[in-house]
Amino acid sequence: MCGIVGYIGDDRAVPFLLQGLEKLEYRGYDSAGVAIYGGGKINIVKAKGRLSVLAGVLDNNKPLMGTLGIGHTRWATHGAPSDVNSHPHLSENEKFAVVHNGIIENYLSLKEYLGKKGIEFQSETDTEVVAQLLEYYYNGECEGKILDTIAKVMSKVEGSYALGIICEDYPDRIFCVRKDSPLIIGKGDGENYLASDIPAILSRTREIVRIKDKEICVLTKNSMDFYNLDLEPIEKETETIEWDIASAEKGGYPHFMLKEIHEQPDAVRKTVSPRIKDGRIALDEISLTAEKLRNINKIYFIGCGTAYHVGVAAKYTFEKLVRIQTEADVASEFRYREPLLDENTLVLITSQSGETADTLAALREAKKHGSHVISIVNVVGSTIANESDDVIYTWAGPEISVASTKAYSTQLAVMYMIAIYLADLKGAISAEDYDKYMADLQALPEKIEETLRETEKIQYFASKSFNANDMYFIGRNVDYAVSLEASLKLKEISYIHSEAYTGGELKHGPISLIEPGTLVIAFASYGKLFDKMLSNIKEVKARGAVVLGVTTQGRTEIESETDFDFYVPEVSDFMLPSVEVVPFQLFAYYVAAMRGCDIDKPRNLAKSVTVE
Ligand code: M6R
């Protein structure tokens, strides 16, 4: 959503803050700002637009020299992107400056309350109430006691927040707190750091401490002290980050998205191999006993966006293999629809970031009803990972591009593993099938590599299509699941209008959209329904559509019905999304590149949606 960074040490703070914010720009990029303590007061510079605009202002007009500061890159929720709505926000008498990630849900009533006390607001943001409340309680009932003030403000605000706070009276301290939004502390040598995410501080340290919900941290250049809401000191563990800074950089690729697409074979390999022992799936992360697992009578797959599309693919897979009732739902619907949940329900939550607000709320709803929650998460130690009964990590490494790619592939692989594992446990598949699935699962990285070798074909098709106004993706069964994802990839980074439909639904309405020249991408790999898809292709061709057919190698009969074709390697049919998605991630990428779009930072989007 938004990115927070902080520095306290002996160096000038601004260069570190700008460098850190650059690493966090994927979280939001409509405005940015910094607050630096210097010359006995808090100085603020902020600017609407990309970070480069702020950097320009700081370079040219307003160099700030202090060695303590906080910075922010914003994804607007309350108030349009503008200089005044950018963070940091100051309190009325400039005693406090605040950067915030999250949403203060009761900000209107708090604003009204403070307004009645004569406090004037500068911005339209929810965040400004935090700055104003801090000064109000600090000068009032908290009598200048800073930690009491912070605890008091935390008791007043509702919603989600990660906050970096500096106070004019404490020129040697940064204060930080969080609830439902990520925040980490980096441990340096004679300096310390604060950030929303690890890449922001990785150039200086690998030693981090994660702030948990409702914890307060006080940072000086040589210390970090943690307190609970009762202001009792708490002990925290330091974690060493194993992955390299190079994993969070482009490594020679023009965009993170392209790099991450190419990382997929390795990411899937790293996710699958450690969980195979003696040719069998070993999911040691699942704490449910075999007996309890056998009693599960319903599975919900919950996520948002791409993570939800993994759930749609999983629904087909689990029904086929495990023979169990399943539902896939977007988290924002699930959390409010009073789903039927009990202790025999298994909820599989999927999230790359592990911080998505709706997904987290869905998880809590499931747990409230006694259901067992297993999450499939990429970011270690994230809130969803922490709150789940069990977590199965995808070892995809940091995914920086807003458009998710390698997270999808690794999440799918985990779903296949759980499905095969449960199917075996329930005796729903034969020993031969088990062995075949295991062989295909382990061969997936090479099959994905094979599809990556076809990049030129995809570039050619992108060059024929990048001027289109609309595109339609159709498929049946798991081919429909992958259509959803291919369509989302295209629309989010190229801004071409695109929809995904099941082949069978076409004649119930969507076919009226087809006119001469309309582009249709038809996934026709799912063997049992190949003929049905051929009929759907004929239907759209008869209305003048230009069709790119996608099917498995050898099914050349598709060629007589289509204008272009793309062949994917053969795999067990439920694993088809893994090989079909890759060419269409590339397709979206090249179409967006040909249209001159900002691929890693598409308009209006942010990588991690930590607000509702
Ligand atoms: O971090 P999460 O996996 O929970 O994020 C879910 C969605 O916000 C995410 O997949 C989004 O749809 C991506 N932009 C898709 O490319």
XYZ file of C-alpha atoms and ligand atoms in Angstrom:
628
model
C 0.000 0.000 0.000
C 2.418 2.672 1.205
C 6.114 2.389 2.006
C 7.760 3.610 5.200
C 11.452 4.014 5.847
C 13.427 5.533 8.721
C 17.053 6.203 9.602
C 18.854 7.174 12.798
C 22.649 7.310 12.983
C 25.586 9.581 12.219
C 25.223 9.824 8.438
C 22.978 12.230 6.614
C 19.525 10.606 6.641
C 18.223 11.772 3.241
C 20.378 9.576 0.939
C 19.447 6.436 2.892
C 15.774 7.402 2.953
C 15.672 7.995 -0.804
C 17.478 4.754 -1.519
C 15.125 2.858 0.803
C 12.035 4.501 -0.685
C 13.172 3.521 -4.155
C 13.083 -0.115 -3.024
C 9.591 0.422 -1.609
C 8.137 2.314 -4.542
C 6.377 -0.888 -5.629
C 4.082 -0.363 -2.619
C 2.779 2.973 -3.837
C 4.097 5.669 -6.055
C 1.789 8.641 -6.361
C 3.703 10.935 -3.986
C 6.582 10.826 -1.533
C 8.105 12.803 1.299
C 10.629 12.929 4.119
C 10.783 14.498 7.581
C 14.250 15.220 8.955
C 15.165 16.491 12.375
C 17.697 19.315 12.109
C 18.373 22.799 13.495
C 16.157 22.147 16.515
C 13.039 21.370 14.517
C 11.341 18.965 12.158
C 11.767 19.858 8.479
C 9.529 18.370 5.846
C 9.820 18.091 2.081
C 7.166 16.266 0.074
C 6.034 16.151 -3.499
C 3.299 14.718 -5.644
C 4.522 12.247 -8.272
C 7.233 9.639 -8.440
C 10.145 9.540 -6.032
C 12.357 11.199 -8.651
C 10.287 14.389 -8.229
C 10.994 14.427 -4.485
C 14.664 13.644 -5.118
C 14.813 16.597 -7.529
C 13.310 18.980 -4.967
C 15.699 17.753 -2.275
C 18.712 18.075 -4.590
C 17.898 21.477 -5.974
C 15.965 23.548 -3.497
C 15.833 21.980 -0.124
C 18.793 19.872 0.942
C 18.145 18.573 4.453
C 21.187 17.829 6.554
C 19.930 15.960 9.658
C 20.909 12.454 10.723
C 17.458 11.321 11.863
C 14.515 11.039 9.519
C 11.468 9.193 8.271
C 10.250 8.866 4.678
C 7.176 7.674 2.859
C 6.001 6.667 -0.593
C 2.230 6.839 -0.954
C -0.645 4.983 -2.571
C -3.534 7.369 -2.026
C -6.621 6.204 -0.150
C -7.927 9.338 1.595
C -7.436 12.459 -0.477
C -6.075 12.654 -4.001
C -2.340 12.530 -4.651
C -1.049 16.065 -3.960
C 1.808 17.764 -2.142
C -0.370 18.494 0.860
C -1.833 14.993 1.134
C 1.618 13.396 0.893
C 3.249 12.073 4.038
C 4.885 12.903 6.455
C 2.104 14.801 8.205
C 2.828 17.352 10.885
C 0.824 18.164 13.986
C -0.541 21.687 14.310
C 2.460 23.118 16.198
C 4.910 20.935 14.289
C 5.897 18.942 17.350
C 5.186 15.570 15.711
C 5.710 14.199 12.221
C 4.121 10.918 11.169
C 4.344 8.485 8.253
C 1.620 5.877 7.990
C 0.742 2.736 6.061
C -2.848 1.528 6.492
C -6.215 3.166 7.084
C -7.527 4.908 10.199
C -11.147 3.851 9.877
C -12.563 6.199 12.525
C -10.609 9.214 11.313
C -13.739 11.263 10.572
C -15.060 11.127 14.133
C -11.559 11.801 15.497
C -11.180 14.730 13.127
C -14.497 16.138 14.242
C -13.506 15.719 17.895
C -10.201 17.512 17.368
C -11.893 20.140 15.198
C -14.152 21.008 18.120
C -11.012 21.583 20.205
C -9.944 24.168 17.641
C -7.349 22.071 15.834
C -7.064 22.908 12.154
C -6.296 20.243 9.602
C -4.181 20.800 6.502
C -4.885 17.665 4.473
C -7.737 15.364 3.512
C -5.929 12.308 4.814
C -6.818 9.922 7.612
C -3.166 9.989 8.726
C -3.168 13.603 9.823
C -5.461 12.729 12.752
C -2.643 10.609 14.181
C -0.199 13.519 14.104
C -2.801 15.850 15.642
C -3.864 13.336 18.301
C -0.249 12.822 19.329
C 0.277 16.520 19.960
C -3.131 16.910 21.596
C -2.577 14.146 24.177
C 1.134 14.916 24.636
C 0.362 18.517 25.556
C -2.756 17.523 27.484
C -3.610 14.521 29.583
C -0.359 12.612 28.935
C 1.659 15.530 30.333
C 4.595 15.235 27.970
C 5.097 11.501 28.526
C 5.853 10.253 25.062
C 5.165 6.517 25.452
C 1.924 7.165 27.304
C 0.947 9.483 24.470
C 1.615 6.853 21.816
C -0.272 4.176 23.773
C -3.174 6.600 24.246
C -3.346 7.361 20.531
C -3.247 3.631 19.732
C -6.214 3.121 22.016
C -8.141 5.805 20.123
C -7.530 4.879 16.501
C -9.291 2.008 14.753
C -8.158 0.311 11.571
C -4.732 -0.696 10.382
C -1.498 1.133 10.794
C 2.244 0.981 10.652
C 3.537 4.297 11.933
C 6.905 5.989 12.030
C 6.834 8.944 14.418
C 9.341 11.637 15.283
C 8.916 14.280 17.966
C 10.658 17.640 18.195
C 11.425 17.022 21.891
C 13.298 13.767 21.121
C 15.980 14.601 18.575
C 17.645 11.223 19.126
C 14.678 8.866 18.737
C 12.268 7.369 16.236
C 9.084 5.783 17.563
C 7.269 3.055 15.679
C 4.092 1.049 16.169
C 1.960 -1.262 14.077
C -1.371 -3.028 13.802
C -2.237 -5.155 10.755
C 0.368 -3.445 8.560
C 3.955 -4.648 8.253
C 6.913 -2.903 9.851
C 10.450 -4.092 10.502
C 13.493 -2.707 12.269
C 16.998 -3.133 10.849
C 19.947 -3.369 13.206
C 23.043 -1.492 12.088
C 26.385 -0.602 13.609
C 25.897 2.739 15.345
C 22.759 3.268 13.266
C 19.314 1.688 13.034
C 16.616 1.569 10.396
C 12.893 1.253 10.017
C 11.032 -0.042 6.950
C 7.838 -1.574 5.612
C 9.807 -4.271 3.834
C 13.237 -5.850 3.895
C 14.663 -4.681 0.515
C 14.671 -1.089 1.809
C 17.376 -1.830 4.369
C 19.209 -4.772 2.860
C 22.048 -2.633 1.528
C 23.017 -1.882 5.161
C 22.028 -4.880 7.263
C 20.695 -8.425 7.277
C 19.750 -8.333 10.955
C 16.101 -7.491 11.404
C 13.456 -7.477 14.114
C 9.766 -7.705 13.198
C 7.408 -5.450 15.126
C 4.222 -7.330 15.985
C 0.709 -5.995 16.357
C 0.282 -3.431 19.111
C 3.955 -3.270 19.958
C 5.825 -0.001 20.334
C 9.477 0.342 19.397
C 11.824 3.146 20.403
C 14.873 3.432 18.188
C 18.048 5.325 18.926
C 21.220 4.978 16.899
C 22.581 2.398 19.367
C 19.473 0.754 20.772
C 16.031 -0.601 20.058
C 13.552 -1.057 22.891
C 10.172 -2.717 22.582
C 7.071 -2.318 24.718
C 3.561 -3.708 24.832
C 0.503 -1.485 25.130
C 0.860 -1.494 28.930
C 4.324 -0.070 28.335
C 6.022 -3.126 29.784
C 9.363 -3.893 28.093
C 9.319 -6.968 25.830
C 12.101 -9.122 24.469
C 12.325 -9.556 20.702
C 14.275 -11.949 18.567
C 16.614 -10.852 15.831
C 16.321 -12.642 12.512
C 19.035 -12.942 9.889
C 17.887 -12.490 6.318
C 19.414 -15.184 4.163
C 18.503 -13.922 0.723
C 20.732 -11.603 -1.149
C 20.223 -7.994 -2.187
C 20.589 -9.259 -5.782
C 17.264 -11.109 -5.377
C 15.622 -7.742 -4.883
C 17.324 -6.145 -7.896
C 16.723 -6.431 -11.610
C 19.881 -8.409 -12.389
C 20.221 -7.145 -15.959
C 16.527 -7.450 -16.897
C 14.744 -4.269 -17.981
C 11.919 -4.909 -15.526
C 11.334 -6.911 -12.372
C 8.370 -8.574 -14.045
C 10.512 -10.102 -16.786
C 13.118 -11.200 -14.281
C 10.453 -12.795 -12.098
C 8.850 -14.592 -15.057
C 12.243 -16.128 -15.826
C 12.802 -17.080 -12.198
C 9.777 -19.377 -12.213
C 11.460 -22.710 -12.984
C 13.844 -22.195 -10.108
C 11.168 -20.873 -7.760
C 8.960 -23.918 -8.414
C 11.935 -26.232 -7.960
C 12.821 -24.630 -4.617
C 9.212 -24.858 -3.466
C 8.662 -28.471 -4.469
C 11.957 -30.342 -3.912
C 12.366 -29.867 -0.147
C 8.894 -31.341 0.290
C 9.592 -34.594 -1.500
C 11.206 -37.374 0.497
C 11.834 -40.825 -1.004
C 9.550 -40.038 -3.907
C 6.639 -39.066 -1.648
C 5.164 -35.757 -0.596
C 6.102 -34.824 2.961
C 4.119 -31.823 4.133
C 5.556 -31.577 7.614
C 4.051 -28.099 7.923
C 0.517 -29.493 8.233
C -0.258 -30.037 11.903
C -3.645 -31.770 11.443
C -3.535 -35.469 12.180
C -4.239 -37.886 9.341
C -7.519 -38.753 11.048
C -8.628 -35.140 11.252
C -7.640 -34.568 7.660
C -9.773 -37.536 6.635
C -12.725 -35.927 8.451
C -12.494 -32.706 6.452
C -15.654 -32.482 4.365
C -15.266 -29.101 2.740
C -12.409 -26.916 1.556
C -12.531 -23.183 0.856
C -9.831 -21.569 -1.270
C -9.527 -17.887 -0.432
C -7.367 -15.109 -1.857
C -7.462 -11.890 -3.870
C -6.511 -11.233 -7.484
C -3.925 -13.694 -8.706
C -4.012 -15.583 -5.416
C -7.757 -16.089 -5.909
C -7.096 -17.469 -9.399
C -4.868 -20.090 -7.795
C -7.912 -21.054 -5.738
C -10.052 -21.429 -8.869
C -7.483 -23.816 -10.375
C -7.252 -25.641 -7.048
C -11.021 -26.122 -6.938
C -10.929 -28.141 -10.159
C -7.861 -30.040 -8.973
C -9.144 -30.974 -5.523
C -12.545 -32.023 -6.800
C -10.922 -34.298 -9.345
C -8.212 -35.775 -7.148
C -9.503 -35.607 -3.581
C -13.218 -35.978 -4.393
C -14.201 -33.388 -1.828
C -16.612 -30.464 -1.885
C -14.779 -27.195 -2.502
C -15.418 -23.509 -3.038
C -13.123 -20.778 -4.294
C -13.915 -17.226 -3.294
C -12.368 -13.797 -3.283
C -11.522 -12.812 0.267
C -13.486 -9.547 0.151
C -16.706 -11.491 -0.546
C -15.997 -14.456 1.705
C -15.424 -12.306 4.795
C -18.897 -10.756 4.610
C -21.034 -13.543 3.220
C -21.529 -15.571 6.386
C -19.878 -18.693 4.966
C -20.711 -22.068 6.484
C -17.650 -22.966 8.502
C -16.964 -25.485 11.241
C -14.173 -27.673 12.580
C -14.483 -30.056 9.647
C -13.889 -27.261 7.178
C -10.385 -26.663 5.863
C -9.591 -23.146 4.691
C -6.673 -22.711 2.323
C -5.569 -19.103 2.241
C -3.260 -17.934 -0.528
C -1.232 -14.721 -0.388
C 2.115 -13.640 -1.783
C 2.620 -10.777 0.661
C 0.877 -12.349 3.625
C -0.455 -8.875 4.428
C -3.529 -8.440 2.202
C -6.216 -6.903 4.419
C -9.225 -8.760 2.991
C -7.406 -12.085 3.028
C -6.340 -11.551 6.618
C -9.931 -10.745 7.594
C -11.151 -13.915 5.837
C -8.562 -15.928 7.753
C -9.767 -14.471 11.058
C -13.382 -15.207 10.138
C -12.492 -18.850 9.455
C -10.585 -19.211 12.696
C -13.439 -17.635 14.645
C -15.615 -20.539 13.523
C -13.080 -23.179 14.504
C -11.960 -24.085 10.986
C -8.393 -25.139 10.394
C -6.479 -22.593 8.314
C -3.487 -23.465 6.171
C -1.909 -20.541 4.409
C 0.306 -20.556 1.353
C 2.461 -17.488 1.733
C 5.647 -16.110 0.192
C 6.752 -13.556 2.772
C 8.216 -15.254 5.810
C 6.918 -13.966 9.133
C 4.068 -11.988 7.556
C 0.824 -11.480 9.455
C -1.141 -14.135 7.538
C 1.681 -16.617 8.067
C 1.752 -15.823 11.778
C -1.981 -16.108 12.310
C -2.595 -19.322 10.362
C -2.718 -22.719 12.032
C -0.168 -23.944 9.505
C 1.845 -22.162 6.858
C 3.399 -23.608 3.743
C 5.886 -21.139 2.363
C 6.426 -20.695 -1.336
C 10.147 -20.233 -1.842
C 9.802 -17.763 -4.710
C 12.089 -15.082 -3.237
C 11.025 -11.436 -3.180
C 8.412 -10.565 -5.790
C 8.761 -6.871 -6.539
C 6.742 -6.363 -9.725
C 3.158 -5.373 -8.951
C 1.977 -7.972 -11.459
C 2.340 -11.298 -9.707
C 4.005 -14.104 -11.676
C 6.336 -16.388 -9.765
C 4.071 -16.254 -6.717
C 1.252 -17.705 -8.866
C 3.437 -20.532 -10.167
C 4.736 -21.516 -6.766
C 1.289 -21.255 -5.159
C -0.072 -23.592 -7.829
C 2.731 -26.066 -7.141
C 1.873 -26.064 -3.427
C -1.789 -26.656 -4.259
C -0.870 -29.651 -6.412
C 1.188 -31.044 -3.546
C -1.611 -30.660 -1.005
C -4.112 -32.187 -3.439
C -1.924 -35.220 -4.194
C -1.123 -35.611 -0.487
C -4.795 -35.514 0.561
C -5.925 -37.704 -2.325
C -3.390 -40.313 -1.293
C -4.391 -40.038 2.361
C -8.029 -40.562 1.474
C -7.225 -43.409 -0.886
C -8.845 -41.450 -3.701
C -6.083 -42.083 -6.254
C -4.329 -45.235 -7.364
C -0.645 -45.940 -6.772
C 0.006 -45.548 -10.515
C -1.676 -42.165 -10.571
C 0.307 -41.121 -7.513
C 3.570 -42.013 -9.227
C 2.578 -40.269 -12.438
C 1.596 -37.090 -10.609
C 4.830 -37.134 -8.634
C 6.866 -37.503 -11.807
C 4.983 -34.637 -13.466
C 5.294 -32.444 -10.387
C 9.054 -32.873 -10.333
C 9.296 -32.277 -14.065
C 7.346 -28.983 -13.852
C 10.406 -26.681 -13.637
C 11.767 -28.112 -16.919
C 8.378 -27.848 -18.598
C 8.157 -24.197 -17.559
C 11.668 -23.683 -18.947
C 10.473 -25.205 -22.222
C 7.686 -22.627 -22.502
C 10.135 -19.821 -21.774
C 12.167 -20.913 -24.792
C 9.176 -19.974 -26.968
C 9.463 -16.273 -26.099
C 9.967 -15.202 -29.713
C 6.643 -16.682 -30.788
C 4.936 -14.768 -28.019
C 6.711 -11.555 -28.974
C 5.475 -12.056 -32.529
C 1.887 -12.496 -31.367
C 2.243 -9.467 -29.062
C 3.412 -7.397 -32.038
C 0.208 -8.366 -33.883
C -2.062 -7.570 -30.951
C -0.703 -4.638 -28.970
C -3.039 -2.119 -30.603
C -6.189 -4.036 -29.703
C -8.881 -2.383 -27.626
C -10.338 -5.590 -26.224
C -9.255 -9.180 -25.826
C -11.137 -12.228 -24.598
C -9.695 -15.328 -22.986
C -11.748 -18.501 -23.008
C -11.268 -21.976 -21.607
C -12.949 -24.770 -19.701
C -12.036 -26.425 -16.388
C -8.427 -25.518 -15.466
C -8.122 -23.835 -18.871
C -10.763 -21.421 -17.591
C -8.799 -20.881 -14.354
C -5.727 -19.904 -16.356
C -7.850 -17.673 -18.629
C -8.749 -15.601 -15.571
C -5.112 -15.106 -14.699
C -3.972 -14.405 -18.276
C -6.712 -11.809 -18.621
C -5.824 -10.118 -15.313
C -2.136 -9.968 -16.266
C -2.952 -8.301 -19.557
C -5.362 -5.722 -18.190
C -3.331 -4.727 -15.162
C -0.139 -3.855 -16.999
C -1.227 -2.997 -20.575
C -4.600 -1.359 -19.729
C -6.243 -3.243 -22.583
C -9.807 -4.162 -21.743
C -9.938 -7.903 -21.318
C -12.302 -10.543 -19.936
C -12.175 -14.250 -19.274
C -15.122 -16.552 -19.861
C -15.750 -20.248 -19.712
C -16.185 -21.620 -23.217
C -19.634 -22.879 -22.347
C -20.866 -19.453 -21.226
C -20.086 -17.707 -24.499
C -23.442 -18.261 -26.094
C -25.224 -17.105 -22.932
C -24.199 -13.510 -23.559
C -20.517 -12.688 -24.106
C -20.526 -13.823 -27.738
C -22.430 -10.635 -28.576
C -19.144 -8.791 -27.968
C -17.396 -10.615 -30.802
C -17.136 -8.693 -34.041
C -14.775 -8.892 -37.015
C -11.200 -8.562 -35.788
C -11.884 -9.160 -32.064
C -8.992 -11.043 -30.491
C -9.805 -14.263 -28.684
C -7.257 -16.417 -26.916
C -8.640 -19.917 -26.568
C -7.036 -22.293 -24.070
C -7.830 -25.784 -25.310
C -5.344 -28.006 -23.503
C -7.651 -29.842 -21.130
C -7.902 -33.123 -23.032
C -11.422 -34.204 -22.116
C -12.889 -30.909 -23.283
C -10.743 -30.301 -26.351
C -13.585 -30.952 -28.792
C -15.896 -28.670 -26.856
C -13.313 -25.912 -27.078
C -12.930 -26.511 -30.823
C -16.674 -25.840 -31.104
C -16.295 -22.623 -29.118
C -13.424 -21.559 -31.364
C -15.629 -22.206 -34.421
C -18.405 -20.104 -32.856
C -16.199 -17.047 -32.373
C -14.452 -17.530 -35.734
C -17.859 -17.526 -37.415
C -18.397 -14.017 -35.953
C -15.076 -12.764 -37.330
C -12.800 -13.218 -34.308
C -9.043 -13.582 -34.716
C -8.123 -16.609 -32.594
C -4.916 -17.673 -30.910
C -5.360 -21.307 -29.928
C -3.371 -22.780 -27.068
C -3.112 -26.525 -26.663
C -0.699 -29.306 -25.831
C 2.009 -30.474 -28.235
C 0.733 -32.808 -30.927
C -2.877 -31.589 -31.071
C -2.282 -30.061 -34.481
C -5.943 -30.387 -35.488
C -6.443 -27.018 -33.768
C -4.545 -25.329 -36.606
C -7.366 -25.631 -39.127
C -9.650 -23.613 -36.801
C -7.351 -20.832 -35.586
C -5.246 -17.950 -36.893
C -2.283 -18.493 -34.576
C -1.333 -21.382 -32.320
C 0.802 -21.951 -29.285
C 1.745 -25.403 -28.024
C 2.540 -26.158 -24.394
C 4.275 -29.291 -23.066
C 2.139 -32.190 -21.882
C 1.612 -32.502 -18.131
C -1.079 -34.091 -15.962
C -4.148 -32.115 -16.939
C -4.661 -30.433 -13.549
C -1.131 -29.016 -13.807
C -1.826 -27.305 -17.140
C -2.158 -23.793 -15.658
C 1.544 -23.969 -14.732
C 2.678 -24.311 -18.344
C -0.099 -22.256 -19.925
C 0.277 -19.177 -17.772
C 3.932 -18.507 -18.556
C 3.520 -17.592 -22.262
C 0.654 -15.286 -21.312
C 2.618 -13.552 -18.594
C 5.171 -12.921 -21.345
C 2.411 -11.889 -23.731
C 1.069 -9.305 -21.257
C 4.616 -8.122 -20.647
C 5.470 -7.602 -24.330
C 2.113 -6.028 -25.176
C 2.593 -3.575 -22.278
C 6.177 -2.875 -23.370
C 5.047 -2.199 -26.962
C 2.415 0.210 -25.635
C 5.061 2.032 -23.580
C 3.437 1.219 -20.214
C 5.168 1.435 -16.870
C 5.299 -2.329 -16.423
C 6.524 -2.748 -12.852
C 4.373 0.067 -11.509
C 1.038 0.012 -13.338
C -1.306 2.915 -12.776
C -3.596 2.881 -9.729
C -2.152 -0.361 -8.374
C 0.086 -1.243 -5.451
C 1.887 -4.463 -4.678
C 0.492 -5.095 -1.274
C -3.099 -4.118 -0.505
C -3.043 -3.732 3.250
C -6.283 -1.728 3.384
C -9.792 -2.863 2.661
O -0.113 -10.453 -1.677
P -1.344 -11.160 -2.173
O -1.030 -12.403 -2.926
O -2.330 -11.419 -1.070
O -2.001 -10.155 -3.182
C -3.221 -10.443 -3.786
C -3.510 -9.520 -4.951
O -3.523 -8.191 -4.531
C -2.478 -9.685 -6.067
O -2.415 -10.995 -6.529
C -2.847 -8.757 -7.251
O -4.020 -9.192 -7.862
C -1.693 -8.688 -8.261
N -1.553 -7.347 -8.744
C -1.908 -9.573 -9.446
O -0.900 -9.471 -10.390
